[in-house]
Amino acid sequence: MKLNGKLDYLELPATGGTLDGVKSFYSAAFSWSFTDYGPTYSAFAEGLDGGFQADAGEAPARPLPVLYSENLEETLDAVENAGGTIVKPIFAFPGGRRFHFTDPAGNELAVWGY
C-alpha cells in the first residue's frame, strides 16, 4: 500500500553512457536485476531510505544515492572491476565508513558500511 508523501522511487540518468552498459555495471558490481520498459528505460527494485545534509561543506551538489555493503573493501573492488571510477576512497563518517564512485553514465553514488 502506498502512503502519501512516501519517497519510494529514484530515477538516475543513463545519458552519459549506454543503458546496456549501466545495467551491466550494476549487475556485475551489486547483483541488481532489471525490468525493461522499452528501449530507453529499465527499472530496478533495490530498496530506499534517505536523509538531508544541511552543512554546505558536506552537502552533495546533486542527490547522492547511497548503497549499503557488508564489506566495503570487497564492494570497492567489485565497483572497480565492473568499470566504476572511485572518486572518494573509503573514509570514516559519523555512523560508519563509505566511499564514492561514478558509474559508466557519470552518476555519482556512495557505498557505506561499518
PDB file of N, CA, C and O in Angstrom, residues 8-13 22-23 26 32-37 41-48 65 67 109:
ATOM      1  N   ASP A   8       9.525   6.750  -2.675  1.00  0.00           N
ATOM      2  CA  ASP A   8       9.683   5.328  -2.966  1.00  0.00           C
ATOM      3  C   ASP A   8      10.213   5.038  -4.356  1.00  0.00           C
ATOM      4  O   ASP A   8      10.090   3.919  -4.840  1.00  0.00           O
ATOM      5  N   TYR A   9      10.848   6.008  -4.992  1.00  0.00           N
ATOM      6  CA  TYR A   9      11.406   5.749  -6.316  1.00  0.00           C
ATOM      7  C   TYR A   9      12.547   6.722  -6.578  1.00  0.00           C
ATOM      8  O   TYR A   9      12.491   7.867  -6.119  1.00  0.00           O
ATOM      9  N   LEU A  10      13.554   6.281  -7.239  1.00  0.00           N
ATOM     10  CA  LEU A  10      14.707   7.107  -7.571  1.00  0.00           C
ATOM     11  C   LEU A  10      15.057   6.852  -9.024  1.00  0.00           C
ATOM     12  O   LEU A  10      15.322   5.715  -9.406  1.00  0.00           O
ATOM     13  N   GLU A  11      15.025   7.907  -9.845  1.00  0.00           N
ATOM     14  CA  GLU A  11      15.439   7.773 -11.242  1.00  0.00           C
ATOM     15  C   GLU A  11      16.821   8.382 -11.414  1.00  0.00           C
ATOM     16  O   GLU A  11      17.094   9.475 -10.905  1.00  0.00           O
ATOM     17  N   LEU A  12      17.665   7.683 -12.121  1.00  0.00           N
ATOM     18  CA  LEU A  12      19.018   8.149 -12.432  1.00  0.00           C
ATOM     19  C   LEU A  12      19.169   8.238 -13.945  1.00  0.00           C
ATOM     20  O   LEU A  12      18.664   7.378 -14.665  1.00  0.00           O
ATOM     21  N   PRO A  13      19.864   9.238 -14.429  1.00  0.00           N
ATOM     22  CA  PRO A  13      20.075   9.312 -15.873  1.00  0.00           C
ATOM     23  C   PRO A  13      21.066   8.251 -16.345  1.00  0.00           C
ATOM     24  O   PRO A  13      21.962   7.858 -15.607  1.00  0.00           O
ATOM     25  N   VAL A  22      25.174   0.587 -18.372  1.00  0.00           N
ATOM     26  CA  VAL A  22      24.808   0.912 -16.993  1.00  0.00           C
ATOM     27  C   VAL A  22      24.217  -0.323 -16.313  1.00  0.00           C
ATOM     28  O   VAL A  22      24.563  -0.655 -15.177  1.00  0.00           O
ATOM     29  N   LYS A  23      23.318  -1.033 -16.998  1.00  0.00           N
ATOM     30  CA  LYS A  23      22.729  -2.245 -16.440  1.00  0.00           C
ATOM     31  C   LYS A  23      23.804  -3.298 -16.168  1.00  0.00           C
ATOM     32  O   LYS A  23      23.801  -3.948 -15.116  1.00  0.00           O
ATOM     33  N   TYR A  26      25.797  -2.322 -12.883  1.00  0.00           N
ATOM     34  CA  TYR A  26      25.098  -2.564 -11.615  1.00  0.00           C
ATOM     35  C   TYR A  26      24.842  -4.055 -11.388  1.00  0.00           C
ATOM     36  O   TYR A  26      24.840  -4.518 -10.244  1.00  0.00           O
ATOM     37  N   TRP A  32      22.318  -6.377  -9.126  1.00  0.00           N
ATOM     38  CA  TRP A  32      20.981  -5.834  -9.380  1.00  0.00           C
ATOM     39  C   TRP A  32      20.356  -6.553 -10.574  1.00  0.00           C
ATOM     40  O   TRP A  32      21.045  -7.012 -11.481  1.00  0.00           O
ATOM     41  N   SER A  33      19.033  -6.602 -10.577  1.00  0.00           N
ATOM     42  CA  SER A  33      18.299  -7.102 -11.734  1.00  0.00           C
ATOM     43  C   SER A  33      17.388  -5.986 -12.241  1.00  0.00           C
ATOM     44  O   SER A  33      17.080  -5.050 -11.505  1.00  0.00           O
ATOM     45  N   PHE A  34      16.992  -6.092 -13.480  1.00  0.00           N
ATOM     46  CA  PHE A  34      16.269  -5.010 -14.146  1.00  0.00           C
ATOM     47  C   PHE A  34      15.049  -5.530 -14.889  1.00  0.00           C
ATOM     48  O   PHE A  34      15.014  -6.672 -15.326  1.00  0.00           O
ATOM     49  N   THR A  35      14.062  -4.654 -15.046  1.00  0.00           N
ATOM     50  CA  THR A  35      12.899  -4.897 -15.884  1.00  0.00           C
ATOM     51  C   THR A  35      12.876  -3.804 -16.943  1.00  0.00           C
ATOM     52  O   THR A  35      12.814  -2.615 -16.597  1.00  0.00           O
ATOM     53  N   ASP A  36      12.982  -4.192 -18.199  1.00  0.00           N
ATOM     54  CA  ASP A  36      12.989  -3.213 -19.286  1.00  0.00           C
ATOM     55  C   ASP A  36      11.576  -2.778 -19.637  1.00  0.00           C
ATOM     56  O   ASP A  36      10.663  -3.598 -19.727  1.00  0.00           O
ATOM     57  N   TYR A  37      11.426  -1.473 -19.848  1.00  0.00           N
ATOM     58  CA  TYR A  37      10.174  -0.883 -20.308  1.00  0.00           C
ATOM     59  C   TYR A  37      10.493  -0.099 -21.574  1.00  0.00           C
ATOM     60  O   TYR A  37      10.662   1.110 -21.537  1.00  0.00           O
ATOM     61  N   TYR A  41      14.357   2.652 -21.171  1.00  0.00           N
ATOM     62  CA  TYR A  41      14.070   2.725 -19.742  1.00  0.00           C
ATOM     63  C   TYR A  41      14.136   1.339 -19.133  1.00  0.00           C
ATOM     64  O   TYR A  41      13.567   0.383 -19.666  1.00  0.00           O
ATOM     65  N   SER A  42      14.820   1.239 -18.003  1.00  0.00           N
ATOM     66  CA  SER A  42      14.932  -0.015 -17.281  1.00  0.00           C
ATOM     67  C   SER A  42      14.782   0.276 -15.797  1.00  0.00           C
ATOM     68  O   SER A  42      15.426   1.187 -15.278  1.00  0.00           O
ATOM     69  N   ALA A  43      13.934  -0.482 -15.119  1.00  0.00           N
ATOM     70  CA  ALA A  43      13.643  -0.247 -13.705  1.00  0.00           C
ATOM     71  C   ALA A  43      14.389  -1.245 -12.822  1.00  0.00           C
ATOM     72  O   ALA A  43      14.695  -2.359 -13.237  1.00  0.00           O
ATOM     73  N   PHE A  44      14.676  -0.823 -11.583  1.00  0.00           N
ATOM     74  CA  PHE A  44      15.264  -1.694 -10.573  1.00  0.00           C
ATOM     75  C   PHE A  44      14.450  -1.558  -9.298  1.00  0.00           C
ATOM     76  O   PHE A  44      13.754  -0.568  -9.098  1.00  0.00           O
ATOM     77  N   ALA A  45      14.528  -2.550  -8.431  1.00  0.00           N
ATOM     78  CA  ALA A  45      13.834  -2.530  -7.141  1.00  0.00           C
ATOM     79  C   ALA A  45      14.815  -3.020  -6.089  1.00  0.00           C
ATOM     80  O   ALA A  45      14.915  -4.205  -5.825  1.00  0.00           O
ATOM     81  N   GLU A  46      15.563  -2.087  -5.495  1.00  0.00           N
ATOM     82  CA  GLU A  46      16.641  -2.460  -4.574  1.00  0.00           C
ATOM     83  C   GLU A  46      16.548  -1.782  -3.207  1.00  0.00           C
ATOM     84  O   GLU A  46      17.510  -1.752  -2.475  1.00  0.00           O
ATOM     85  N   GLY A  47      15.411  -1.193  -2.822  1.00  0.00           N
ATOM     86  CA  GLY A  47      15.223  -0.593  -1.500  1.00  0.00           C
ATOM     87  C   GLY A  47      15.630   0.871  -1.471  1.00  0.00           C
ATOM     88  O   GLY A  47      16.408   1.324  -2.289  1.00  0.00           O
ATOM     89  N   LEU A  48      15.077   1.654  -0.508  1.00  0.00           N
ATOM     90  CA  LEU A  48      15.385   3.085  -0.460  1.00  0.00           C
ATOM     91  C   LEU A  48      15.067   3.678   0.904  1.00  0.00           C
ATOM     92  O   LEU A  48      13.971   3.502   1.419  1.00  0.00           O
ATOM     93  N   PRO A  65      22.687   8.982  -4.301  1.00  0.00           N
ATOM     94  CA  PRO A  65      22.233   7.659  -3.894  1.00  0.00           C
ATOM     95  C   PRO A  65      23.340   6.974  -3.085  1.00  0.00           C
ATOM     96  O   PRO A  65      24.514   7.031  -3.461  1.00  0.00           O
ATOM     97  N   LEU A  67      24.356   3.319  -1.305  1.00  0.00           N
ATOM     98  CA  LEU A  67      24.101   1.894  -1.192  1.00  0.00           C
ATOM     99  C   LEU A  67      24.765   1.362   0.070  1.00  0.00           C
ATOM    100  O   LEU A  67      25.681   1.992   0.605  1.00  0.00           O
ATOM    101  N   LEU A 109      27.589   7.958  -6.904  1.00  0.00           N
ATOM    102  CA  LEU A 109      26.917   7.240  -5.838  1.00  0.00           C
ATOM    103  C   LEU A 109      27.916   6.993  -4.720  1.00  0.00           C
ATOM    104  O   LEU A 109      29.124   7.156  -4.921  1.00  0.00           O
TER     105      LEU A 109
END
